[in-house]
Amino acid sequence: MEKLVRKLRFLDTWHIGENENYFTEMSASGLHLKKLTLLFAKFERGENINYRYRIDFSYHKSSSSDEYRKLYEESGWEFVCEFKGIQIFRSLESLNAPEIHTDPAEQGYTLVHLKNMILKSTIIIVPLYVISILLFFFVVFSSRTPFLHFIEGSFANMPILILLYLHIMFAHIQALFSVNALIKTLKEGREINHKADWRPYRRFYTILMSIFAVLTAIMLITPIASIVGQKTEPLPLTNTNQMHIRLSDIEKDDSLIRHEFLHEGRDFANNVDSAWFLLAPVMLEIREEGIIPGRTWKDGSGEYSPSITCKIYKLRFEFLADQTIKDLINRNDFYEYMPLIEIKDRENFDKLFLRSEGTMRHIFASKGNIVVYLRYNGERENDYAIKAVEDFLANH
Amino acid sequence: MAYTKGPMTEAMYYVLLALINPSHGYRLMSEIEEVSHGRLKMGPGTLYGVLTRMQNDGLLQISEGNGRRKVYRITTEGKEALLYEYQRLQAMVHDGFSLKGSE
């Protein structure tokens, strides 16, 4: 048996005239409708035949469907296929069979069942999706760091899902209005245009499907890419011109050596995490600890061992920077006992915040699309730490 | 949408009128043409729609006839509705008498 040619159904059920014309034109070019499913119309290849196709809506038990089809057959209409109440018939053009529907007002009544079915699913789907969307907003805005969640991927797909939900809701509501309008038109006595142009609908459908295909691809690929792109590596001994801020940039002391914390051959004190996110193509977290031999902490608590933890975000869009800083400050709010100072007189920063007490300094800074959070524990003054961040931002 | 004695569609009126004599689907089409004196040629979709709807409204009923054909017959309610509609139409025509001569 020859394989059926499948084509996506780009027309809605209630585009009666467009559907009829489409099937008629397909038959004229040798593709004869065989089967209808939710997504596809399946055609059988054959000779070019001039048929007229007509769509009817009828929902009945199988006992009465024989009677129904027989009535049409006796009037010259061959039954083609059925899908959930959509009945498709065809008749050879040359046969000149009488129209199936000779009374538009009566045809209007045949659509009432379809309207009720759409109404039912709209009543279920719209509140369900509205709740889902509200729930999403609730989750996002009850978090203290919504932007970081977005950037670091845990919410990144939600806007796409919301778009999909909105589309489905919109499609349902539109369906309801369209069928209602169609019923009204028919009841006013205006007939279905059996030669209605279906091409604009295909164009619109193609564009819509392409957009959703791209969005779905993004939705599926980005989390995988993020997982694959995540890695932890040992920190090189010297700065190898990478996008790193290093302890030596702050300490500026040649006698600084690495302080290792080895466990099973891995140095847990000196490493760098890197990750890729859709909204932050570069994300680094650098941890480094050093010792200056022979020097002790001023409070006498032992050998001087300064350390840094540094997070660097290179964002996809510059406008995300302000919110990212805000969220970074919120995320690290367990240092809230240290006053947060905004420093405004430094030219090389878009934003610069400082928390400083004792030997601890927290710097939150941004320039363009780069955001830095540096936590430094050591005896160098604020300016050394700020300068290190400033130099880094100037070079990247 | 139950029938509430509102104006009938042309199709409803003629189907009921033709069903004064019980009949089956296909034969009904020619009978409708007959009772309308050839004015109304009803398509199968329209006919089937009207039959289903009026059956749900209790204006007509189906019984198994000889063979596999189903026979449709008008009910008492159907007859009443038809008579009511006939009187309404008659009144409408009567009210239009003033037009006579201006054709």
mmCIF file of C-alpha atoms in Angstrom, chain A:
data_model
loop_
_atom_site.group_PDB
_atom_site.id
_atom_site.type_symbol
_atom_site.label_atom_id
_atom_site.label_comp_id
_atom_site.label_asym_id
_atom_site.label_seq_id
_atom_site.Cartn_x
_atom_site.Cartn_y
_atom_site.Cartn_z
ATOM 1 C CA MET A 1 0.000 0.000 0.000
ATOM 2 C CA GLU A 2 1.272 3.417 -0.850
ATOM 3 C CA LYS A 3 2.225 5.580 2.059
ATOM 4 C CA LEU A 4 -0.110 8.387 2.973
ATOM 5 C CA VAL A 5 1.071 11.960 2.575
ATOM 6 C CA ARG A 6 0.777 13.747 5.890
ATOM 7 C CA LYS A 7 0.229 17.442 6.143
ATOM 8 C CA LEU A 8 -0.146 19.491 9.300
ATOM 9 C CA ARG A 9 -3.632 20.828 9.820
ATOM 10 C CA PHE A 10 -3.075 24.535 9.772
ATOM 11 C CA LEU A 11 -6.745 25.444 9.605
ATOM 12 C CA ASP A 12 -9.068 25.445 12.554
ATOM 13 C CA THR A 13 -12.126 23.238 12.356
ATOM 14 C CA TRP A 14 -14.521 26.134 12.093
ATOM 15 C CA HIS A 15 -12.782 27.525 9.004
ATOM 16 C CA ILE A 16 -15.320 25.521 7.048
ATOM 17 C CA GLY A 17 -15.040 27.192 3.651
ATOM 18 C CA GLU A 18 -11.239 27.348 3.817
ATOM 19 C CA ASN A 19 -10.988 23.662 4.735
ATOM 20 C CA GLU A 20 -13.373 22.655 1.953
ATOM 21 C CA ASN A 21 -11.487 24.694 -0.606
ATOM 22 C CA TYR A 22 -8.150 23.341 0.590
ATOM 23 C CA PHE A 23 -9.225 19.693 0.265
ATOM 24 C CA THR A 24 -10.818 20.459 -3.101
ATOM 25 C CA GLU A 25 -7.595 22.019 -4.393
ATOM 26 C CA MET A 26 -5.509 19.159 -3.005
ATOM 27 C CA SER A 27 -7.645 16.600 -4.880
ATOM 28 C CA ALA A 28 -7.346 18.661 -8.034
ATOM 29 C CA SER A 29 -3.577 18.256 -7.682
ATOM 30 C CA GLY A 30 -3.763 14.511 -7.018
ATOM 31 C CA LEU A 31 -3.806 14.341 -3.221
ATOM 32 C CA HIS A 32 -7.043 12.910 -1.942
ATOM 33 C CA LEU A 33 -8.003 13.230 1.692
ATOM 34 C CA LYS A 34 -8.085 9.873 3.440
ATOM 35 C CA LYS A 35 -7.891 10.509 7.150
ATOM 36 C CA LEU A 36 -8.037 13.324 9.657
ATOM 37 C CA THR A 37 -6.290 13.348 13.033
ATOM 38 C CA LEU A 38 -5.808 16.033 15.653
ATOM 39 C CA LEU A 39 -2.677 17.389 14.002
ATOM 40 C CA PHE A 40 -2.581 15.900 10.538
ATOM 41 C CA ALA A 41 -4.617 15.540 7.387
ATOM 42 C CA LYS A 42 -3.511 12.402 5.545
ATOM 43 C CA PHE A 43 -3.778 12.211 1.775
ATOM 44 C CA GLU A 44 -3.597 9.402 -0.721
ATOM 45 C CA ARG A 45 -1.761 10.077 -3.940
ATOM 46 C CA GLY A 46 -3.706 9.482 -7.144
ATOM 47 C CA GLU A 47 -4.939 11.087 -10.325
ATOM 48 C CA ASN A 48 -6.006 14.702 -10.352
ATOM 49 C CA ILE A 49 -9.736 14.692 -9.746
ATOM 50 C CA ASN A 50 -12.132 17.609 -9.547
ATOM 51 C CA TYR A 51 -14.113 16.958 -6.422
ATOM 52 C CA ARG A 52 -16.137 19.250 -4.279
ATOM 53 C CA TYR A 53 -15.488 18.719 -0.563
ATOM 54 C CA ARG A 54 -18.006 19.635 2.099
ATOM 55 C CA ILE A 55 -17.688 19.644 5.863
ATOM 56 C CA ASP A 56 -20.536 18.836 8.159
ATOM 57 C CA PHE A 57 -20.701 18.621 11.927
ATOM 58 C CA SER A 58 -22.591 15.715 13.326
ATOM 59 C CA TYR A 59 -22.206 13.845 16.567
ATOM 60 C CA HIS A 60 -24.102 10.614 16.749
ATOM 61 C CA LYS A 61 -23.913 7.079 17.945
ATOM 62 C CA SER A 62 -22.751 4.542 15.396
ATOM 63 C CA SER A 63 -26.293 3.197 15.084
ATOM 64 C CA SER A 64 -27.491 6.394 13.461
ATOM 65 C CA SER A 65 -24.334 7.135 11.499
ATOM 66 C CA ASP A 66 -25.251 4.551 8.846
ATOM 67 C CA GLU A 67 -28.563 6.270 8.284
ATOM 68 C CA TYR A 68 -26.804 9.630 8.185
ATOM 69 C CA ARG A 69 -24.167 8.600 5.659
ATOM 70 C CA LYS A 70 -26.682 6.772 3.536
ATOM 71 C CA LEU A 71 -28.780 9.908 3.243
ATOM 72 C CA TYR A 72 -25.760 11.833 1.961
ATOM 73 C CA GLU A 73 -24.720 9.031 -0.340
ATOM 74 C CA GLU A 74 -28.133 8.908 -1.942
ATOM 75 C CA SER A 75 -27.816 12.630 -2.618
ATOM 76 C CA GLY A 76 -24.476 12.112 -4.371
ATOM 77 C CA TRP A 77 -22.057 12.736 -1.482
ATOM 78 C CA GLU A 78 -19.386 10.167 -0.715
ATOM 79 C CA PHE A 79 -18.269 9.898 2.905
ATOM 80 C CA VAL A 80 -14.513 10.490 3.226
ATOM 81 C CA CYS A 81 -13.625 10.502 6.898
ATOM 82 C CA GLU A 82 -14.635 11.638 10.331
ATOM 83 C CA PHE A 83 -12.768 13.118 13.248
ATOM 84 C CA LYS A 84 -14.519 14.000 16.507
ATOM 85 C CA GLY A 85 -17.754 15.040 14.862
ATOM 86 C CA ILE A 86 -16.191 16.674 11.808
ATOM 87 C CA GLN A 87 -17.678 14.770 8.888
ATOM 88 C CA ILE A 88 -16.112 15.150 5.491
ATOM 89 C CA PHE A 89 -17.894 14.349 2.248
ATOM 90 C CA ARG A 90 -16.995 14.779 -1.367
ATOM 91 C CA SER A 91 -18.760 14.676 -4.687
ATOM 92 C CA LEU A 92 -17.452 14.730 -8.233
ATOM 93 C CA GLU A 93 -17.709 18.206 -9.664
ATOM 94 C CA SER A 94 -19.291 16.759 -12.824
ATOM 95 C CA LEU A 95 -22.014 15.047 -10.801
ATOM 96 C CA ASN A 96 -23.486 18.414 -9.860
ATOM 97 C CA ALA A 97 -24.948 17.051 -6.636
ATOM 98 C CA PRO A 98 -27.160 19.408 -4.637
ATOM 99 C CA GLU A 99 -25.426 21.232 -1.790
ATOM 100 C CA ILE A 100 -25.372 19.465 1.565
ATOM 101 C CA HIS A 101 -26.545 22.560 3.357
ATOM 102 C CA THR A 102 -29.260 24.543 1.634
ATOM 103 C CA ASP A 103 -30.235 26.588 4.671
ATOM 104 C CA PRO A 104 -27.499 28.608 6.445
ATOM 105 C CA ALA A 105 -29.651 29.120 9.539
ATOM 106 C CA GLU A 106 -30.030 25.368 9.935
ATOM 107 C CA GLN A 107 -26.296 24.893 9.352
ATOM 108 C CA GLY A 108 -25.746 27.312 12.218
ATOM 109 C CA TYR A 109 -27.513 24.872 14.551
ATOM 110 C CA THR A 110 -25.082 22.083 13.602
ATOM 111 C CA LEU A 111 -22.245 24.151 15.101
ATOM 112 C CA VAL A 112 -23.828 24.588 18.517
ATOM 113 C CA HIS A 113 -22.359 21.323 19.775
ATOM 114 C CA LEU A 114 -18.866 22.352 18.622
ATOM 115 C CA LYS A 115 -19.285 25.679 20.378
ATOM 116 C CA ASN A 116 -20.296 23.938 23.605
ATOM 117 C CA MET A 117 -17.286 21.626 23.422
ATOM 118 C CA ILE A 118 -14.943 24.580 22.971
ATOM 119 C CA LEU A 119 -16.711 26.407 25.780
ATOM 120 C CA LYS A 120 -16.226 23.425 28.098
ATOM 121 C CA SER A 121 -12.513 23.122 27.487
ATOM 122 C CA THR A 122 -12.078 26.896 27.729
ATOM 123 C CA ILE A 123 -13.761 26.885 31.116
ATOM 124 C CA ILE A 124 -11.305 24.243 32.294
ATOM 125 C CA ILE A 125 -8.145 25.478 30.638
ATOM 126 C CA VAL A 126 -8.281 29.218 31.206
ATOM 127 C CA PRO A 127 -8.565 29.195 35.034
ATOM 128 C CA LEU A 128 -6.020 26.367 35.252
ATOM 129 C CA TYR A 129 -3.467 28.274 33.229
ATOM 130 C CA VAL A 130 -4.191 31.570 34.938
ATOM 131 C CA ILE A 131 -3.509 29.854 38.280
ATOM 132 C CA SER A 132 -0.287 28.344 36.897
ATOM 133 C CA ILE A 133 0.917 31.724 35.714
ATOM 134 C CA LEU A 134 0.000 33.427 38.996
ATOM 135 C CA LEU A 135 1.769 30.672 40.874
ATOM 136 C CA PHE A 136 4.862 31.277 38.805
ATOM 137 C CA PHE A 137 4.812 34.994 39.565
ATOM 138 C CA PHE A 138 4.263 34.193 43.215
ATOM 139 C CA VAL A 139 7.309 31.900 43.274
ATOM 140 C CA VAL A 140 9.456 34.444 41.461
ATOM 141 C CA PHE A 141 8.516 37.445 43.510
ATOM 142 C CA SER A 142 8.488 35.714 46.834
ATOM 143 C CA SER A 143 12.125 34.934 46.192
ATOM 144 C CA ARG A 144 14.535 37.590 47.353
ATOM 145 C CA THR A 145 16.770 37.030 44.378
ATOM 146 C CA PRO A 146 14.485 36.516 41.369
ATOM 147 C CA PHE A 147 16.950 37.824 38.805
ATOM 148 C CA LEU A 148 19.744 35.562 39.955
ATOM 149 C CA HIS A 149 17.329 32.635 39.667
ATOM 150 C CA PHE A 150 16.547 33.702 36.122
ATOM 151 C CA ILE A 151 20.164 34.146 35.213
ATOM 152 C CA GLU A 152 21.343 30.967 36.841
ATOM 153 C CA GLY A 153 18.747 29.023 34.963
ATOM 154 C CA SER A 154 16.221 27.837 37.497
ATOM 155 C CA PHE A 155 13.486 30.130 36.119
ATOM 156 C CA ALA A 156 14.933 30.813 32.704
ATOM 157 C CA ASN A 157 12.458 28.562 30.887
ATOM 158 C CA MET A 158 9.401 29.894 32.616
ATOM 159 C CA PRO A 159 8.817 32.866 30.310
ATOM 160 C CA ILE A 160 8.681 30.461 27.364
ATOM 161 C CA LEU A 161 6.202 28.225 29.171
ATOM 162 C CA ILE A 162 4.116 31.252 30.072
ATOM 163 C CA LEU A 163 4.114 32.303 26.433
ATOM 164 C CA LEU A 164 2.917 28.842 25.470
ATOM 165 C CA TYR A 165 0.182 28.935 28.128
ATOM 166 C CA LEU A 166 -0.918 32.374 26.996
ATOM 167 C CA HIS A 167 -1.059 31.176 23.422
ATOM 168 C CA ILE A 168 -3.208 28.165 24.318
ATOM 169 C CA MET A 169 -5.541 30.329 26.376
ATOM 170 C CA PHE A 170 -5.761 32.905 23.636
ATOM 171 C CA ALA A 171 -6.435 30.214 21.023
ATOM 172 C CA HIS A 172 -9.308 28.831 23.099
ATOM 173 C CA ILE A 173 -10.907 32.187 23.650
ATOM 174 C CA GLN A 174 -10.442 33.099 20.010
ATOM 175 C CA ALA A 175 -12.014 29.765 18.988
ATOM 176 C CA LEU A 176 -15.022 30.526 21.119
ATOM 177 C CA PHE A 177 -15.509 33.954 19.583
ATOM 178 C CA SER A 178 -14.914 32.681 16.057
ATOM 179 C CA VAL A 179 -17.450 29.863 16.318
ATOM 180 C CA ASN A 180 -19.953 32.215 17.915
ATOM 181 C CA ALA A 181 -19.494 34.715 15.124
ATOM 182 C CA LEU A 182 -19.810 31.974 12.518
ATOM 183 C CA ILE A 183 -23.060 30.704 14.016
ATOM 184 C CA LYS A 184 -24.386 34.244 14.053
ATOM 185 C CA THR A 185 -23.403 34.823 10.430
ATOM 186 C CA LEU A 186 -25.100 31.602 9.352
ATOM 187 C CA LYS A 187 -28.249 32.367 11.307
ATOM 188 C CA GLU A 188 -28.418 35.711 9.564
ATOM 189 C CA GLY A 189 -28.707 33.685 6.380
ATOM 190 C CA ARG A 190 -25.237 34.250 4.955
ATOM 191 C CA GLU A 191 -23.824 31.143 3.322
ATOM 192 C CA ILE A 192 -20.412 29.548 3.746
ATOM 193 C CA ASN A 193 -18.002 30.598 1.021
ATOM 194 C CA HIS A 194 -16.865 27.223 -0.305
ATOM 195 C CA LYS A 195 -14.015 28.848 -2.203
ATOM 196 C CA ALA A 196 -12.530 30.775 0.734
ATOM 197 C CA ASP A 197 -8.785 31.425 0.536
ATOM 198 C CA TRP A 198 -6.846 29.206 2.920
ATOM 199 C CA ARG A 199 -3.334 30.421 2.093
ATOM 200 C CA PRO A 200 -3.107 33.315 4.592
ATOM 201 C CA TYR A 201 -3.870 30.856 7.397
ATOM 202 C CA ARG A 202 -1.047 28.586 6.293
ATOM 203 C CA ARG A 203 1.345 31.512 6.235
ATOM 204 C CA PHE A 204 0.313 32.580 9.733
ATOM 205 C CA TYR A 205 0.493 28.999 11.015
ATOM 206 C CA THR A 206 3.987 28.499 9.566
ATOM 207 C CA ILE A 207 5.265 31.652 11.265
ATOM 208 C CA LEU A 208 3.653 30.719 14.574
ATOM 209 C CA MET A 209 4.992 27.164 14.477
ATOM 210 C CA SER A 210 8.499 28.377 13.597
ATOM 211 C CA ILE A 211 8.498 30.703 16.581
ATOM 212 C CA PHE A 212 7.382 27.903 18.873
ATOM 213 C CA ALA A 213 9.888 25.474 17.390
ATOM 214 C CA VAL A 214 12.712 27.917 18.107
ATOM 215 C CA LEU A 215 11.435 28.610 21.633
ATOM 216 C CA THR A 216 11.040 24.900 22.352
ATOM 217 C CA ALA A 217 14.541 24.222 21.079
ATOM 218 C CA ILE A 218 15.892 26.931 23.377
ATOM 219 C CA MET A 219 13.875 25.514 26.245
ATOM 220 C CA LEU A 220 15.277 22.025 25.717
ATOM 221 C CA ILE A 221 18.854 22.883 24.792
ATOM 222 C CA THR A 222 19.757 25.577 27.334
ATOM 223 C CA PRO A 223 19.470 23.481 30.500
ATOM 224 C CA ILE A 224 21.493 20.719 28.875
ATOM 225 C CA ALA A 225 24.105 23.206 27.662
ATOM 226 C CA SER A 226 24.286 24.649 31.180
ATOM 227 C CA ILE A 227 24.832 21.240 32.734
ATOM 228 C CA VAL A 228 27.441 20.272 30.155
ATOM 229 C CA GLY A 229 29.158 23.655 30.467
ATOM 230 C CA GLN A 230 29.511 23.439 34.246
ATOM 231 C CA LYS A 231 32.948 22.550 35.562
ATOM 232 C CA THR A 232 35.286 23.049 38.490
ATOM 233 C CA GLU A 233 38.998 23.375 37.782
ATOM 234 C CA PRO A 234 42.097 24.001 39.851
ATOM 235 C CA LEU A 235 43.119 27.634 39.869
ATOM 236 C CA PRO A 236 46.341 28.275 37.904
ATOM 237 C CA LEU A 237 49.216 29.478 40.033
ATOM 238 C CA THR A 238 49.568 32.768 38.232
ATOM 239 C CA ASN A 239 46.956 34.825 36.436
ATOM 240 C CA THR A 240 47.056 33.477 32.894
ATOM 241 C CA ASN A 241 45.242 36.428 31.418
ATOM 242 C CA GLN A 242 41.908 34.774 32.089
ATOM 243 C CA MET A 243 38.821 36.521 33.294
ATOM 244 C CA HIS A 244 39.954 36.171 36.887
ATOM 245 C CA ILE A 245 40.481 38.453 39.856
ATOM 246 C CA ARG A 246 43.337 37.115 41.917
ATOM 247 C CA LEU A 247 44.419 37.454 45.506
ATOM 248 C CA SER A 248 47.775 38.838 44.385
ATOM 249 C CA ASP A 249 45.925 41.697 42.621
ATOM 250 C CA ILE A 250 44.889 42.857 46.096
ATOM 251 C CA GLU A 251 47.798 41.836 48.258
ATOM 252 C CA LYS A 252 50.488 43.178 45.856
ATOM 253 C CA ASP A 253 53.121 41.261 47.779
ATOM 254 C CA ASP A 254 55.663 39.054 45.984
ATOM 255 C CA SER A 255 56.132 36.803 49.007
ATOM 256 C CA LEU A 256 52.490 35.627 48.800
ATOM 257 C CA ILE A 257 52.337 31.903 48.204
ATOM 258 C CA ARG A 258 49.412 29.532 47.784
ATOM 259 C CA HIS A 259 47.766 28.019 50.826
ATOM 260 C CA GLU A 260 46.477 24.635 49.797
ATOM 261 C CA PHE A 261 43.682 22.677 51.379
ATOM 262 C CA LEU A 262 44.134 19.249 49.853
ATOM 263 C CA HIS A 263 41.605 16.456 50.085
ATOM 264 C CA GLU A 264 41.959 13.340 47.959
ATOM 265 C CA GLY A 265 44.386 15.144 45.668
ATOM 266 C CA ARG A 266 42.116 18.118 45.085
ATOM 267 C CA ASP A 267 42.739 21.612 46.352
ATOM 268 C CA PHE A 268 39.467 22.820 47.821
ATOM 269 C CA ALA A 269 40.753 26.277 48.666
ATOM 270 C CA ASN A 270 42.039 27.241 45.218
ATOM 271 C CA ASN A 271 39.701 26.492 42.345
ATOM 272 C CA VAL A 272 37.382 28.039 39.857
ATOM 273 C CA ASP A 273 33.841 27.075 38.890
ATOM 274 C CA SER A 274 32.683 28.067 35.473
ATOM 275 C CA ALA A 275 29.241 27.847 33.984
ATOM 276 C CA TRP A 276 27.235 28.895 30.945
ATOM 277 C CA PHE A 277 23.731 30.281 31.133
ATOM 278 C CA LEU A 278 21.446 31.679 28.487
ATOM 279 C CA LEU A 279 21.389 35.066 30.189
ATOM 280 C CA ALA A 280 24.953 34.918 31.469
ATOM 281 C CA PRO A 281 27.271 33.299 28.916
ATOM 282 C CA VAL A 282 30.140 33.502 31.394
ATOM 283 C CA MET A 283 29.791 32.877 35.090
ATOM 284 C CA LEU A 284 32.847 32.257 37.222
ATOM 285 C CA GLU A 285 33.370 31.647 40.899
ATOM 286 C CA ILE A 286 36.974 31.909 41.977
ATOM 287 C CA ARG A 287 38.216 30.764 45.363
ATOM 288 C CA GLU A 288 41.785 31.465 46.399
ATOM 289 C CA GLU A 289 43.751 31.355 49.647
ATOM 290 C CA GLY A 290 47.329 32.418 50.253
ATOM 291 C CA ILE A 291 49.979 32.761 52.942
ATOM 292 C CA ILE A 292 52.725 35.278 53.437
ATOM 293 C CA PRO A 293 55.378 33.218 55.269
ATOM 294 C CA GLY A 294 56.753 34.798 58.372
ATOM 295 C CA ARG A 295 53.907 37.320 58.711
ATOM 296 C CA THR A 296 51.177 36.942 61.310
ATOM 297 C CA TRP A 297 47.669 38.468 61.519
ATOM 298 C CA LYS A 298 47.739 41.721 63.421
ATOM 299 C CA ASP A 299 45.460 40.253 66.086
ATOM 300 C CA GLY A 300 48.063 37.542 66.613
ATOM 301 C CA SER A 301 45.766 34.737 65.522
ATOM 302 C CA GLY A 302 48.465 32.953 63.525
ATOM 303 C CA GLU A 303 50.122 33.016 60.148
ATOM 304 C CA TYR A 304 48.660 35.632 57.783
ATOM 305 C CA SER A 305 46.425 33.800 55.329
ATOM 306 C CA PRO A 306 44.271 36.126 53.211
ATOM 307 C CA SER A 307 41.575 34.716 50.936
ATOM 308 C CA ILE A 308 39.069 35.716 48.277
ATOM 309 C CA THR A 309 35.857 34.384 46.851
ATOM 310 C CA CYS A 310 34.916 36.131 43.659
ATOM 311 C CA LYS A 311 31.834 35.784 41.469
ATOM 312 C CA ILE A 312 31.945 37.192 37.982
ATOM 313 C CA TYR A 313 28.925 37.401 35.685
ATOM 314 C CA LYS A 314 29.217 38.391 32.092
ATOM 315 C CA LEU A 315 25.584 39.079 31.263
ATOM 316 C CA ARG A 316 23.878 38.744 27.896
ATOM 317 C CA PHE A 317 22.238 42.147 28.302
ATOM 318 C CA GLU A 318 23.555 45.209 30.073
ATOM 319 C CA PHE A 319 20.145 46.119 31.482
ATOM 320 C CA LEU A 320 20.262 43.020 33.711
ATOM 321 C CA ALA A 321 23.287 44.364 35.608
ATOM 322 C CA ASP A 322 21.505 46.609 38.135
ATOM 323 C CA GLN A 323 19.091 43.883 39.195
ATOM 324 C CA THR A 324 21.885 41.326 39.360
ATOM 325 C CA ILE A 325 23.852 43.501 41.785
ATOM 326 C CA LYS A 326 20.749 44.049 43.875
ATOM 327 C CA ASP A 327 20.115 40.313 44.061
ATOM 328 C CA LEU A 328 23.763 39.555 44.857
ATOM 329 C CA ILE A 329 23.542 41.958 47.790
ATOM 330 C CA ASN A 330 20.303 40.273 48.899
ATOM 331 C CA ARG A 331 21.781 36.801 48.542
ATOM 332 C CA ASN A 332 24.697 37.713 50.764
ATOM 333 C CA ASP A 333 22.588 39.442 53.362
ATOM 334 C CA PHE A 334 23.959 37.384 56.263
ATOM 335 C CA TYR A 335 26.605 40.107 56.393
ATOM 336 C CA GLU A 336 23.879 42.684 56.870
ATOM 337 C CA TYR A 337 25.334 43.697 60.224
ATOM 338 C CA MET A 338 28.047 45.377 58.175
ATOM 339 C CA PRO A 339 26.722 48.666 56.776
ATOM 340 C CA LEU A 340 26.292 48.805 52.998
ATOM 341 C CA ILE A 341 27.856 51.872 51.439
ATOM 342 C CA GLU A 342 27.287 52.967 47.882
ATOM 343 C CA ILE A 343 30.365 54.643 46.440
ATOM 344 C CA LYS A 344 29.417 57.057 43.694
ATOM 345 C CA ASP A 345 32.539 59.047 42.946
ATOM 346 C CA ARG A 346 34.465 56.321 41.093
ATOM 347 C CA GLU A 347 34.360 56.870 37.361
ATOM 348 C CA ASN A 348 35.209 53.380 36.234
ATOM 349 C CA PHE A 349 32.154 51.776 37.789
ATOM 350 C CA ASP A 350 28.508 51.880 36.827
ATOM 351 C CA LYS A 351 27.619 50.730 40.324
ATOM 352 C CA LEU A 352 29.832 50.134 43.339
ATOM 353 C CA PHE A 353 28.804 48.981 46.807
ATOM 354 C CA LEU A 354 30.992 48.153 49.758
ATOM 355 C CA ARG A 355 30.572 46.333 53.031
ATOM 356 C CA SER A 356 33.615 46.471 55.198
ATOM 357 C CA GLU A 357 34.417 45.553 58.768
ATOM 358 C CA GLY A 358 37.630 44.338 60.363
ATOM 359 C CA THR A 359 39.420 42.210 57.815
ATOM 360 C CA MET A 360 36.290 41.453 55.761
ATOM 361 C CA ARG A 361 35.432 43.390 52.615
ATOM 362 C CA HIS A 362 32.531 42.761 50.267
ATOM 363 C CA ILE A 363 32.521 44.562 46.969
ATOM 364 C CA PHE A 364 29.581 44.552 44.583
ATOM 365 C CA ALA A 365 30.462 46.248 41.333
ATOM 366 C CA SER A 366 29.324 46.530 37.729
ATOM 367 C CA LYS A 367 30.496 48.051 34.514
ATOM 368 C CA GLY A 368 28.579 47.480 31.291
ATOM 369 C CA ASN A 369 27.407 43.876 31.212
ATOM 370 C CA ILE A 370 29.923 42.620 33.793
ATOM 371 C CA VAL A 371 28.960 42.215 37.412
ATOM 372 C CA VAL A 372 31.427 41.290 40.143
ATOM 373 C CA TYR A 373 30.983 40.247 43.715
ATOM 374 C CA LEU A 374 34.290 40.032 45.587
ATOM 375 C CA ARG A 375 34.638 38.829 49.156
ATOM 376 C CA TYR A 376 38.075 39.473 50.555
ATOM 377 C CA ASN A 377 39.386 38.494 53.940
ATOM 378 C CA GLY A 378 42.748 40.128 54.623
ATOM 379 C CA GLU A 379 44.494 43.154 55.953
ATOM 380 C CA ARG A 380 44.695 45.255 52.790
ATOM 381 C CA GLU A 381 42.546 48.402 52.942
ATOM 382 C CA ASN A 382 39.318 48.919 51.011
ATOM 383 C CA ASP A 383 41.107 50.799 48.260
ATOM 384 C CA TYR A 384 43.312 47.840 47.357
ATOM 385 C CA ALA A 385 40.308 45.613 46.913
ATOM 386 C CA ILE A 386 38.353 48.240 44.970
ATOM 387 C CA LYS A 387 41.392 48.892 42.760
ATOM 388 C CA ALA A 388 41.689 45.192 41.943
ATOM 389 C CA VAL A 389 38.039 45.113 40.816
ATOM 390 C CA GLU A 390 38.473 48.407 38.948
ATOM 391 C CA ASP A 391 41.478 47.087 36.994
ATOM 392 C CA PHE A 392 39.591 43.919 36.197
ATOM 393 C CA LEU A 393 36.528 45.810 34.897
ATOM 394 C CA ALA A 394 38.727 48.122 32.857
ATOM 395 C CA ASN A 395 40.330 45.143 31.102
ATOM 396 C CA HIS A 396 37.196 43.093 30.345
#
